[in-house]
């Protein structure tokens, strides 16, 4: 039991998908295994990765920080937390300029248009909300794959923090869906994000 608690707290942690904001990549009720060591040894979150994060201070700008005891109990699986945990896809990292949408109707990172066909929900536009942001150092711009049913960085532009998620609030990278059995899969970073490498941000250093 102690070994399982330690693994849950520091290595691989299960999460249940609470909403349709990441369909069809993730569906309501899917159980994820989140790799909490993915960024623990000097690595940075990369564009295109699906991450689980604590939205306190960003998506929940006025929420108080969860007490340390409750955070620990949640980490070892003895508490469900306070509803501040989200799962989204990283579109921009610190230093990136993210814009949408120009005449071509596509989302761009540092001027490079993204081909989002491999993960964007069928029939959805990249965004119905126009935006042009530069991601501050140490922050992330995140969006759901089901753009028409996702409250993500776009919805918090006018709030404290501007919709940017501090990288230090990332709990881990979503690596696998393990339940239900019919949804078993592992996640690969979409190939389209390779086109943005070397254009700026810490993502260009990898």
XYZ file of N, CA and C in Angstrom:
618
model
N 0.825 -1.205 0.000
C 0.000 0.000 0.000
C 0.864 1.262 0.000
N 1.937 1.240 0.824
C 2.833 2.387 0.873
C 3.499 2.611 -0.481
N 3.930 1.502 -1.113
C 4.580 1.615 -2.421
C 3.624 2.223 -3.452
N 2.349 1.786 -3.444
C 1.363 2.324 -4.375
C 1.125 3.810 -4.138
N 1.078 4.204 -2.866
C 0.886 5.614 -2.535
C 2.061 6.457 -3.024
N 3.275 5.939 -2.882
C 4.449 6.687 -3.324
C 4.481 6.818 -4.844
N 4.138 5.739 -5.539
C 4.073 5.796 -6.997
C 3.025 6.815 -7.440
N 1.865 6.791 -6.775
C 0.775 7.700 -7.100
C 1.163 9.154 -6.847
N 1.953 9.385 -5.804
C 2.317 10.743 -5.421
C 3.420 11.323 -6.285
N 4.361 10.490 -6.736
C 5.558 11.035 -7.357
C 5.864 10.531 -8.770
N 5.213 9.481 -9.229
C 5.595 8.892 -10.513
C 4.448 8.935 -11.522
N 3.432 8.130 -11.308
C 2.307 8.030 -12.246
C 1.017 8.148 -11.465
N 0.179 9.090 -11.878
C -1.020 9.407 -11.104
C -2.264 9.278 -11.978
N -3.314 8.633 -11.474
C -4.533 8.495 -12.282
C -5.439 9.716 -12.174
N -6.114 10.033 -13.284
C -7.098 11.107 -13.296
C -8.279 10.682 -14.161
N -9.455 11.163 -13.814
C -10.649 10.930 -14.620
C -10.959 12.194 -15.405
N -11.270 12.050 -16.683
C -11.598 13.197 -17.541
C -12.999 13.686 -17.181
N -13.157 14.960 -16.763
C -14.453 15.416 -16.254
C -15.382 16.036 -17.289
N -14.858 16.392 -18.476
C -15.690 17.139 -19.426
C -15.364 16.722 -20.858
N -16.135 17.292 -21.785
C -15.965 16.970 -23.205
C -14.975 17.897 -23.898
N -14.237 18.705 -23.169
C -13.404 19.739 -23.783
C -12.236 19.195 -24.587
N -11.875 17.917 -24.390
C -10.746 17.342 -25.132
C -11.194 16.268 -26.120
N -12.504 16.168 -26.388
C -12.956 15.197 -27.396
C -12.383 15.563 -28.775
N -12.122 14.584 -29.653
C -12.278 13.161 -29.402
C -11.012 12.518 -28.850
N -10.023 13.316 -28.557
C -8.791 12.769 -27.994
C -9.078 12.085 -26.672
N -9.837 12.752 -25.826
C -10.253 12.218 -24.533
C -11.762 12.358 -24.414
N -12.385 11.377 -23.803
C -13.831 11.399 -23.639
C -14.187 11.430 -22.163
N -15.370 11.939 -21.884
C -15.820 12.033 -20.491
C -15.749 10.659 -19.832
N -15.101 10.608 -18.683
C -14.989 9.355 -17.946
C -13.738 8.565 -18.236
N -12.980 8.935 -19.287
C -11.717 8.247 -19.534
C -10.801 8.381 -18.313
N -10.081 7.314 -18.029
C -9.099 7.343 -16.935
C -7.709 7.473 -17.529
N -7.016 8.518 -17.129
C -5.670 8.786 -17.615
C -4.637 8.324 -16.605
N -3.472 7.986 -17.107
C -2.297 7.869 -16.252
C -1.378 9.022 -16.626
N -1.057 9.846 -15.634
C -0.273 11.053 -15.853
C 1.155 10.822 -15.378
N 2.095 11.070 -16.256
C 3.513 10.903 -15.955
C 4.005 12.142 -15.216
N 4.211 12.003 -13.912
C 4.630 13.139 -13.100
C 6.139 13.378 -13.135
N 6.875 12.471 -13.752
C 8.325 12.637 -13.868
C 8.738 13.228 -15.214
N 7.763 13.464 -16.091
C 8.075 13.908 -17.453
C 8.903 15.190 -17.482
N 8.678 16.076 -16.507
C 9.366 17.365 -16.503
C 10.182 17.576 -15.226
N 10.527 16.491 -14.558
C 11.138 16.609 -13.234
C 12.647 16.792 -13.244
N 13.307 16.564 -14.363
C 14.769 16.603 -14.377
C 15.280 17.607 -15.408
N 14.720 18.803 -15.336
C 15.168 19.880 -16.207
C 14.435 19.976 -17.525
N 13.504 19.073 -17.788
C 12.761 19.128 -19.036
C 11.652 20.157 -18.995
N 11.299 20.665 -20.168
C 10.215 21.629 -20.291
C 9.004 20.974 -20.949
N 7.844 21.520 -20.636
C 6.632 21.147 -21.371
C 6.827 21.541 -22.830
N 6.399 20.680 -23.741
C 6.555 20.965 -25.167
C 5.205 21.255 -25.809
N 5.228 22.058 -26.843
C 4.019 22.328 -27.609
C 3.444 21.013 -28.123
N 2.125 20.920 -28.092
C 1.451 19.735 -28.602
C 1.158 18.676 -27.561
N 1.826 18.736 -26.415
C 1.597 17.732 -25.383
C 0.297 18.008 -24.636
N -0.329 16.935 -24.166
C -1.531 17.040 -23.338
C -1.073 16.974 -21.883
N -1.434 17.994 -21.106
C -0.978 18.070 -19.722
C -2.159 18.200 -18.763
N -1.929 17.757 -17.554
C -2.860 17.946 -16.445
C -2.236 18.987 -15.526
N -3.037 19.984 -15.129
C -2.486 21.073 -14.324
C -3.487 21.558 -13.296
N -2.965 22.238 -12.296
C -3.784 22.884 -11.270
C -4.099 24.291 -11.755
N -5.388 24.586 -11.932
C -5.797 25.873 -12.474
C -5.932 26.984 -11.454
N -5.577 26.729 -10.203
C -5.641 27.787 -9.191
C -4.711 28.927 -9.587
N -5.264 30.134 -9.650
C -4.466 31.300 -10.006
C -4.455 31.613 -11.489
N -4.909 30.685 -12.335
C -4.962 30.941 -13.778
C -6.388 30.760 -14.282
N -6.854 29.523 -14.411
C -8.235 29.282 -14.798
C -9.194 29.592 -13.645
N -8.674 29.570 -12.454
C -9.437 29.960 -11.257
C -8.661 31.080 -10.576
N -8.672 32.298 -11.178
C -7.781 33.361 -10.713
C -8.047 33.859 -9.302
N -9.280 33.669 -8.830
C -9.612 34.201 -7.510
C -9.680 33.114 -6.438
N -9.395 31.889 -6.816
C -9.466 30.786 -5.854
C -8.265 30.811 -4.916
N -8.508 30.418 -3.685
C -7.415 30.315 -2.728
C -6.642 29.034 -2.964
N -5.354 29.077 -2.657
C -4.524 27.895 -2.796
C -5.045 26.775 -1.892
N -5.017 25.562 -2.419
C -5.446 24.404 -1.650
C -4.481 24.184 -0.486
N -4.996 23.951 0.726
C -4.110 23.694 1.864
C -3.145 22.546 1.572
N -1.959 22.624 2.140
C -0.908 21.632 1.869
C -1.358 20.220 2.216
N -2.112 20.078 3.307
C -2.561 18.740 3.714
C -3.479 18.144 2.655
N -4.411 18.962 2.123
C -5.328 18.461 1.103
C -4.589 18.133 -0.184
N -3.567 18.934 -0.536
C -2.768 18.641 -1.726
C -2.066 17.306 -1.579
N -1.542 17.040 -0.381
C -0.848 15.770 -0.159
C -1.818 14.604 -0.250
N -2.975 14.736 0.381
C -3.959 13.647 0.346
C -4.433 13.384 -1.079
N -4.583 14.459 -1.861
C -4.978 14.283 -3.250
C -3.882 13.589 -4.043
N -2.640 13.941 -3.758
C -1.506 13.365 -4.485
C -1.376 11.875 -4.255
N -1.703 11.420 -3.052
C -1.564 9.983 -2.759
C -2.873 9.232 -2.960
N -3.870 9.920 -3.515
C -5.113 9.239 -3.869
C -6.113 9.099 -2.753
N -5.953 9.861 -1.678
C -6.867 9.758 -0.549
C -7.871 10.900 -0.509
N -7.830 11.767 -1.511
C -8.779 12.874 -1.608
C -9.005 13.150 -3.083
N -10.221 13.579 -3.428
C -10.537 13.889 -4.819
C -10.118 15.287 -5.232
N -9.544 16.059 -4.300
C -9.134 17.417 -4.621
C -10.310 18.375 -4.557
N -10.099 19.608 -5.079
C -11.127 20.642 -4.952
C -11.677 21.098 -6.300
N -11.532 20.278 -7.341
C -12.068 20.641 -8.645
C -11.235 21.648 -9.401
N -9.980 21.834 -9.030
C -9.130 22.818 -9.698
C -8.214 22.201 -10.741
N -8.376 20.910 -11.026
C -7.474 20.215 -11.943
C -8.098 20.151 -13.339
N -7.289 20.475 -14.363
C -7.743 20.529 -15.749
C -6.816 19.709 -16.628
N -7.326 19.308 -17.785
C -6.493 18.653 -18.798
C -6.717 19.376 -20.124
N -5.621 19.828 -20.755
C -5.688 20.571 -22.022
C -4.428 20.271 -22.837
N -4.457 20.728 -24.096
C -3.290 20.589 -24.967
C -2.489 21.896 -24.943
N -1.177 21.774 -24.844
C -0.298 22.942 -24.863
C -0.111 23.396 -26.309
N -0.437 24.655 -26.568
C -0.278 25.223 -27.901
C 0.924 26.157 -27.949
N 1.143 26.937 -26.887
C 2.267 27.863 -26.846
C 3.025 27.767 -25.544
N 4.345 27.940 -25.623
C 5.204 27.947 -24.439
C 5.810 29.338 -24.284
N 6.557 29.549 -23.205
C 7.117 30.864 -22.929
C 7.888 31.438 -24.112
N 7.554 32.655 -24.510
C 8.210 33.324 -25.621
C 7.480 33.215 -26.935
N 6.500 32.320 -27.031
C 5.762 32.121 -28.278
C 4.730 33.226 -28.489
N 4.508 33.553 -29.768
C 3.372 34.385 -30.153
C 2.333 33.467 -30.781
N 1.148 33.436 -30.197
C 0.068 32.570 -30.663
C -1.059 33.458 -31.166
N -1.507 33.216 -32.402
C -2.548 34.053 -33.003
C -3.612 33.197 -33.670
N -4.801 33.727 -33.728
C -5.907 33.083 -34.431
C -7.032 34.116 -34.585
N -7.713 34.147 -35.679
C -7.373 33.384 -36.881
C -7.278 34.377 -38.014
N -6.337 34.204 -38.919
C -6.143 35.104 -40.038
C -7.051 34.759 -41.201
N -6.678 35.245 -42.366
C -7.492 35.035 -43.551
C -7.620 33.562 -43.905
N -6.607 32.770 -43.530
C -6.650 31.345 -43.839
C -7.407 30.543 -42.789
N -7.850 31.212 -41.714
C -8.638 30.547 -40.681
C -7.861 29.585 -39.814
N -6.529 29.684 -39.815
C -5.717 28.724 -39.068
C -5.052 29.376 -37.862
N -4.778 28.561 -36.855
C -4.054 29.001 -35.670
C -2.572 29.003 -36.009
N -1.861 30.037 -35.577
C -0.436 30.146 -35.869
C 0.380 30.288 -34.579
N 1.539 29.663 -34.580
C 2.510 29.817 -33.495
C 3.785 30.379 -34.103
N 4.165 31.586 -33.672
C 5.332 32.276 -34.221
C 5.255 32.393 -35.743
N 4.035 32.619 -36.226
C 3.809 32.824 -37.647
C 3.663 31.559 -38.460
N 3.846 30.399 -37.827
C 3.745 29.124 -38.535
C 2.334 28.560 -38.354
N 1.582 28.364 -39.425
C 0.221 27.800 -39.296
C 0.285 26.336 -38.903
N -0.598 25.941 -37.990
C -0.639 24.561 -37.521
C -1.683 23.754 -38.294
N -1.304 22.555 -38.663
C -2.269 21.596 -39.199
C -2.829 20.823 -38.004
N -4.060 21.137 -37.619
C -4.643 20.546 -36.418
C -5.612 19.407 -36.736
N -5.582 18.937 -37.966
C -6.569 17.942 -38.400
C -6.483 16.628 -37.642
N -5.317 16.319 -37.063
C -5.159 15.027 -36.393
C -5.812 14.978 -35.017
N -6.131 16.148 -34.446
C -6.697 16.146 -33.096
C -7.893 17.073 -32.904
N -8.092 18.048 -33.777
C -9.212 18.978 -33.605
C -10.536 18.245 -33.808
N -11.500 18.532 -32.949
C -12.811 17.885 -33.020
C -13.438 18.120 -34.396
N -13.967 17.077 -35.036
C -14.535 17.217 -36.380
C -15.592 18.325 -36.451
N -15.419 19.205 -37.417
C -16.366 20.294 -37.624
C -16.043 21.560 -36.863
N -15.120 21.486 -35.904
C -14.758 22.673 -35.133
C -13.786 23.559 -35.905
N -13.941 24.880 -35.731
C -12.944 25.825 -36.212
C -11.818 25.899 -35.180
N -10.625 26.296 -35.588
C -9.537 26.443 -34.614
C -9.906 27.364 -33.460
N -10.684 28.389 -33.741
C -11.210 29.250 -32.678
C -12.250 30.192 -33.271
N -13.310 30.440 -32.541
C -14.278 31.459 -32.940
C -13.984 32.766 -32.218
N -12.977 32.753 -31.355
C -12.537 33.939 -30.625
C -11.188 34.357 -31.199
N -11.092 35.588 -31.680
C -9.823 36.084 -32.206
C -8.887 36.438 -31.051
N -7.617 36.132 -31.197
C -6.644 36.496 -30.166
C -5.254 36.608 -30.779
N -4.417 37.374 -30.120
C -3.019 37.558 -30.507
C -2.252 37.774 -29.212
N -1.565 36.738 -28.748
C -0.920 36.800 -27.441
C 0.548 36.394 -27.556
N 1.354 36.933 -26.641
C 2.730 36.486 -26.463
C 2.807 35.831 -25.087
N 3.224 34.583 -25.059
C 3.224 33.814 -23.820
C 4.411 34.246 -22.957
N 4.155 34.694 -21.727
C 5.266 35.098 -20.850
C 6.175 33.921 -20.507
N 7.401 34.233 -20.147
C 8.349 33.204 -19.733
C 7.786 32.419 -18.556
N 7.942 31.097 -18.603
C 7.470 30.250 -17.515
C 5.990 29.967 -17.541
N 5.297 30.393 -18.615
C 3.853 30.194 -18.714
C 3.525 29.359 -19.964
N 2.264 28.924 -20.042
C 1.780 28.115 -21.153
C 0.448 28.656 -21.644
N 0.212 28.517 -22.947
C -1.098 28.798 -23.544
C -1.705 27.445 -23.900
N -2.857 27.124 -23.328
C -3.439 25.795 -23.503
C -4.847 25.900 -24.074
N -5.234 24.875 -24.863
C -6.550 24.853 -25.482
C -7.079 23.427 -25.502
N -8.397 23.294 -25.474
C -9.017 21.992 -25.615
C -9.095 21.599 -27.079
N -9.138 20.305 -27.351
C -9.265 19.843 -28.739
C -10.681 20.037 -29.279
N -11.660 20.042 -28.383
C -13.052 20.314 -28.780
C -13.292 21.806 -28.548
N -12.806 22.617 -29.475
C -12.739 24.063 -29.271
C -14.080 24.710 -28.990
N -15.147 24.182 -29.588
C -16.465 24.789 -29.390
C -17.077 24.408 -28.046
N -16.413 23.510 -27.308
C -16.944 23.070 -26.012
C -15.839 23.073 -24.962
N -14.921 24.025 -25.101
C -13.785 24.083 -24.184
C -13.611 25.483 -23.614
N -13.593 25.545 -22.305
C -13.196 26.782 -21.628
C -11.705 26.654 -21.352
N -10.922 27.421 -22.099
C -9.465 27.275 -21.999
C -8.819 28.656 -21.906
N -7.577 28.780 -22.322
C -6.871 30.055 -22.163
C -7.614 31.218 -22.807
N -8.349 30.952 -23.886
C -9.084 32.026 -24.575
C -10.120 32.685 -23.669
N -10.718 31.888 -22.782
C -11.813 32.394 -21.948
C -11.338 33.227 -20.768
N -10.031 33.263 -20.551
C -9.507 33.958 -19.372
C -8.601 35.126 -19.754
N -8.729 35.588 -21.008
C -7.856 36.660 -21.482
C -7.990 37.934 -20.659
N -9.188 38.258 -20.216
C -9.398 39.502 -19.489
C -9.269 39.384 -17.987
N -8.873 38.216 -17.506
C -8.764 37.978 -16.067
C -7.313 38.082 -15.608
N -7.099 38.190 -14.305
C -5.719 38.168 -13.808
C -4.984 36.930 -14.314
N -3.788 37.134 -14.808
C -3.025 36.022 -15.361
C -3.211 35.862 -16.854
N -4.258 36.474 -17.445
C -4.445 36.495 -18.881
C -4.684 35.158 -19.538
N -5.048 34.143 -18.750
C -5.290 32.830 -19.328
C -4.055 31.961 -19.423
N -2.905 32.488 -19.046
C -1.664 31.726 -19.117
C -1.506 30.852 -17.869
N -1.082 29.620 -18.080
C -0.924 28.662 -16.987
C 0.547 28.592 -16.595
N 0.898 28.848 -15.331
C 2.296 28.708 -14.917
C 2.785 27.277 -15.121
N 3.942 27.136 -15.712
C 4.477 25.801 -15.967
C 4.657 25.028 -14.664
N 4.934 25.738 -13.581
C 5.136 25.063 -12.301
C 3.843 24.453 -11.759
N 2.701 24.830 -12.353
C 1.420 24.270 -11.929
C 1.056 22.989 -12.679
N 1.907 22.592 -13.618
C 1.653 21.361 -14.363
C 1.945 20.166 -13.463
N 0.965 19.301 -13.339
C 1.107 18.095 -12.514
C 1.861 17.017 -13.273
N 1.602 16.921 -14.566
C 2.298 15.928 -15.371
C 1.749 15.861 -16.775
N 2.380 15.024 -17.576
C 1.983 14.822 -18.961
C 1.053 13.622 -19.059
N -0.053 13.785 -19.765
C -0.978 12.673 -19.977
C -0.364 11.723 -20.996
N -0.033 10.514 -20.561
C 0.648 9.560 -21.439
C -0.239 8.419 -21.920
N -1.226 8.008 -21.095
C -2.030 6.848 -21.463
C -3.483 7.021 -21.022
N -4.390 6.466 -21.806
C -5.756 6.205 -21.357
C -5.809 4.719 -21.037
N -6.205 4.381 -19.818
C -6.186 2.979 -19.389
C -7.579 2.406 -19.140
N -8.613 3.268 -19.157
C -9.977 2.797 -18.944
C -10.939 3.798 -19.578
N -12.010 3.319 -20.206
C -12.384 1.916 -20.403
C -11.457 1.211 -21.399
N -11.512 -0.109 -21.397
C -10.584 -0.896 -22.192
C -10.666 -0.514 -23.667
N -11.852 -0.225 -24.154
C -12.017 0.140 -25.555
C -11.333 1.428 -25.944
N -10.946 2.244 -24.972
C -10.273 3.517 -25.242
C -8.776 3.455 -24.958
N -8.253 2.269 -24.653
C -6.823 2.151 -24.364
C -5.992 2.794 -25.467
N -5.094 3.686 -25.078
C -4.211 4.306 -26.061
C -3.085 5.024 -25.342
N -2.018 5.279 -26.056
C -0.958 6.153 -25.565
C -0.939 7.389 -26.446
N -0.363 8.469 -25.932
C -0.382 9.734 -26.655
C 0.974 10.043 -27.264
N 0.949 10.394 -28.538
C 2.130 10.896 -29.221
C 1.913 12.374 -29.503
N 2.968 13.133 -29.451
C 2.901 14.552 -29.786
C 2.613 14.685 -31.279
N 1.577 15.455 -31.650
C 1.242 15.584 -33.078
C 2.418 16.069 -33.902
N 2.612 15.456 -35.040
C 3.751 15.777 -35.903
C 3.730 17.220 -36.387
N 2.543 17.822 -36.455
C 2.434 19.189 -36.979
C 3.223 20.198 -36.144
N 3.439 19.899 -34.860
C 4.154 20.839 -34.007
C 5.655 20.867 -34.302
N 6.148 19.884 -35.041
C 7.564 19.888 -35.417
C 7.894 21.086 -36.292
N 6.904 21.575 -37.026
C 7.128 22.710 -37.919
C 7.442 23.993 -37.149
N 7.097 24.019 -35.860
C 7.302 25.225 -35.057
C 8.655 25.204 -34.357
N 9.325 24.049 -34.330
C 10.598 23.951 -33.635
C 11.600 24.940 -34.207
N 12.344 25.582 -33.311
C 13.370 26.527 -33.731
C 12.869 27.913 -34.039
N 11.582 28.181 -33.817
C 11.026 29.497 -34.144
C 11.000 30.439 -32.947
N 11.384 29.955 -31.764
C 11.352 30.792 -30.567
C 10.754 30.038 -29.413
N 10.745 30.669 -28.235
C 10.239 30.005 -27.038
C 11.182 28.903 -26.594
N 10.968 28.382 -25.394
C 11.873 27.327 -24.946
C 11.672 26.043 -25.740
N 10.527 25.957 -26.461
C 10.302 24.789 -27.299
C 11.291 24.677 -28.434
N 11.932 25.789 -28.813
C 12.906 25.769 -29.870
C 14.267 25.284 -29.420
N 14.421 25.034 -28.135
C 15.709 24.604 -27.606
C 15.824 23.105 -27.503
N 14.793 22.372 -27.950
C 14.781 20.930 -27.770
C 15.137 20.218 -29.073
